[in-house]
Amino acid sequence: MGAINTHFVPALDGVAYGLLLFVAAAGLTLLFGIGGVLNIAHGTLFALGGYLAASVSDGSWSSAFLGLAVATVGGTLGGGLLAAGTLPLADRGHLPQALLTFGLSLVGADVLTTVYGTDEHPVVIPKSVNGTVQIFGHVYPTYRLMFIVVASVLALAGTYVLGRTRAGALLRAAADDREMVGAMGYAPWRVHAALCGAAGALAGLAGGLGAPIIGPGPDTADKVLMLSMVVIVLGRPGSVLGAFGAAIAVGEIETLGVSISSNWAPYLLFGLMAVALVVRTFRGSSAVGAGAAAGAHA
Amino acid sequence: MRIPAVLLSRPVRIGVPGAVLAVFLLIAPSSFDGYGISLMSKALALGVLAVSVSILAGYSGLPTMGQAAPFLVGAYTAGVMSTHGHTVGVLQLLCGTLVAAAFAAATGLVAIRTRGVAFLMTTLALGELTVTAAGEWRSLTGGTDGMYGITPIQPLPGMAALSSDRSIYWFVLTATAIVIAVVWWVLRSPVGKLLLACRDHEARMRSAGHPVTRYQWLAYVAAGALAGFGGVLMCTVNAYVSPDDGSFSNSALVLLAVVLGGATSPLGALLGAGLIVATQDWLSGPFPGHGPLLLGLMFIVAVYALPDGVAGIRFRAPKRRGGPA
Amino acid sequence: MFSSRVSVRLRAAVAVGAVTALAAAGCSSSTSSKSSAKGDAPINIGLITALSGSNQALGPDHLNGFQLYLDTHNDMLGGHKVTLKVGDEANGGAAAVPVAKKMIEQDHVLAIAGIVATPTIQAVVPIATAAGVPVVNTGGRPTVKDVSHLWTMSFMSTDPGSSMGPYMAQNVPGSVYAFGPDYQGGYDQLRGFTEAYTKAGGKLANDGGKATFTPFPNTTDFTPFLSKVKASGAKAIYCFYTGQNAIDFVKDWSQSDAKDIPLYAAGFITEGGALKAEGQAAAGIITTMNYSPDISSAANRQFVSAWSQKYNGEAPPATAMYSWDAASVLDQAIAKAGPNPTPDAVNAAIKGMGQIDSPRGTWQLSADTHVPVQKWYLRKVEMDGTALANVKIGDLATIGS
């Protein structure tokens, strides 16, 4: 009972943090798994969303929603730029695209610090969710609790769109056979642009939603990119459910894991990632299983 | 406008740029000051690392994001030897190479099982773990502040210690030339063709009875050894080692150097590393803090303007379109 | 066909041309500015700080403090017109080696100021010492083998903790839970606190009685670490964090089980931009620092008013004050070094310096460690007018040896 009590907050926080990572990684996994673009500038779009949301926030609900809208639009525009940049490279494999987006991320980081400076930008969130609540005798931030709900809804909506709608079916088809989708009358560049735009919108939205937890600052892009890459690799690129499981697993590793064994905290994330990758390769089994296994052993 | 066939023959395509580079490396130092020379030394050390990445990414089809890890192991080996009074350069190179090879042999057992993006991510994870371990193992490595004030080396027993940037450069250049010549010789032998065949036709090679996984493991170990060699050189150049030398960004930069250089060209990898050092450390001088911006712009331009890499454009004959393959 | 072949060769030519141009430019720039300063000839001063990479939130204050001194002194140090050569240490360490070499070999700087991260100190000081160039350091200061050319304007990394330890042992009715980031500067900071605190009779509440170190720079969520504090029965927290870590730690602390447990810290946790980002979450935090903008002295008033005039009425962070002092120390030393100042003469002049009048009060350099012997202040984050500020609430010990 004592152990459960001690680890309750980290475990709950792992869910919130994991969902944040899921929202952050969703755009990356979509674009990489389906579009084949490993977007190194993904973290930069997340940071852009955060800065935009922070710049309009004044503590009112209307500014909070405006912030999310602006962040999403900003992310979409970034995605459009990405689409235009990567389209000419479409038949040259992964590496040139990764090279390009790496370059874009370096340029983007410089632009963001030039515009917003090197200090972290605080987001002023509405008073009613800025405080704390009591859960089973523990203090916990209200915003993170709300975030769990919002992110869960987003995850369900994403699964629905990808699994049950015509647009989703088209995207899944594009992942398997681009030429076939082309033959159906959808120009490949349109599918590509739609994917990049959607991925950018998701990244911007995630940045806006996540800003009160991972505030926009000069380190944000790198951190989000690194964690998102871990998530999509563990969850198998393109799989929404896989990314969900992996994100929760990584969230728990970063919270419950360090709470249980703080001596090994520095090694936990990448150690378990390496183990999961190798275990999966040896077993040749599904990614979700490996991701969940990594979480269970934490 | 046909290019005469003789200009496209292999000796000319490789020999001419190689000779130009060699002449540049030999005469340039006489007009550089210590700063310029030490940048050239740094570019050579990083170039050796880039060549090791080209063995993996280019010849073996294994794009790595963690090759700075054996590089770091080599650099620390040299640093630890120096603090214990073993300052003979050749000995440091030998030990650094061996320790890095042993490190790669162990990590390779894990990494080589994976392919594609999984390999990329496994090597990234191994690299990050190595950096963390280097920061945590304070009794050996000095922790995150690194090993500093490292004693200058003597190239061979009995020789004087290398006290100037210029003498360090000649040592680094000689060592680099020898090791690159060896790599070149090995890759031009059937070993290189075997690696390329395994890269392009893995299933066919397996069914022909070739132990492809073992070949790739050996390539991984050899690349690790080479990276360790580069790490020792970097330790000599900077007289300083810290976990940051093994960082993800170093691994990514050399992978990009290889892409810039045309994946399967050791010479191109060296040139790519040179371009990166020139951009990051020299060109950015008047714009402090904007080194990453210049690197970023360089990559964007390179992707569109140099589809075959800096070396590829000079080394490869123009493709004939429409004719038989 | 024609165009594609031409463009291939064109690209090749461009690439070769670019490489040659780089090389040629490298040659030519080395021959310039060889002549040393004559009479009141202009001089070059190097300033290394973090303008990109993981410490970039800390870097600009080092530059701005120095620049402000130059702005308010006609761009002169010791009677010579100064050209400031700024270099980026990026993540610190090896990245700064070429920067320092360029300053020494090409710019022939009289001194190098700045330096944020302790690995940069370890990488740069041996090079500067070999060239006889003094380093006037304004950031973290680790233990260094040869301090003959290293002069620290800030503090020894152990000093903030050493000043706070005895105070907390006397004033906190129970044990203290200690946190720091997992790198050398963090170990030094926490070692300073733990040694002084336990020596004065205090006891750490952490598991195993040792301070907790959080992974750096990857920790963004401190909630799991903070969840242990309440259960440990600690009556206070002491920590050292800077930059983004500081902001995340304060926000998470203010919304955790530990929010009723008072937070004590080394002053950087609520300096400058960090305090702005933390906002109300930081209210009530008690810190130790060798500076507070509300110190009443002529030197401080001059500095604070110059800073707030240039930066929208804001209060200056301590880091900017260290850099201001670096410029002021160089100003006096260069003046003493004669009409043709050399790095050696400047180094000797700094060594011979007595009491230094500074916005923080007067201080002097320790003869052994070359670190300030100075007073530490107790500060609390309170509303000061319309904004939160670090308000001085008492004096701590004078530290330095």
PDB file of C-alpha atoms in Angstrom, chain C residues 82 212 263 302 326 372 381 399:
ATOM      1  CA  VAL C  82      38.172  48.154 -27.906  1.00  0.00           C
ATOM      2  CA  THR C 212      19.563  13.458  -5.805  1.00  0.00           C
ATOM      3  CA  LEU C 263      12.129  25.870  -1.594  1.00  0.00           C
ATOM      4  CA  GLN C 302      25.059  53.312 -11.918  1.00  0.00           C
ATOM      5  CA  ALA C 326      35.033  41.607 -15.979  1.00  0.00           C
ATOM      6  CA  PRO C 372      36.299  36.496  -5.441  1.00  0.00           C
ATOM      7  CA  VAL C 381      11.080  36.272  -4.468  1.00  0.00           C
ATOM      8  CA  ILE C 399      33.174  33.267   1.461  1.00  0.00           C
TER       9      ILE C 399
END
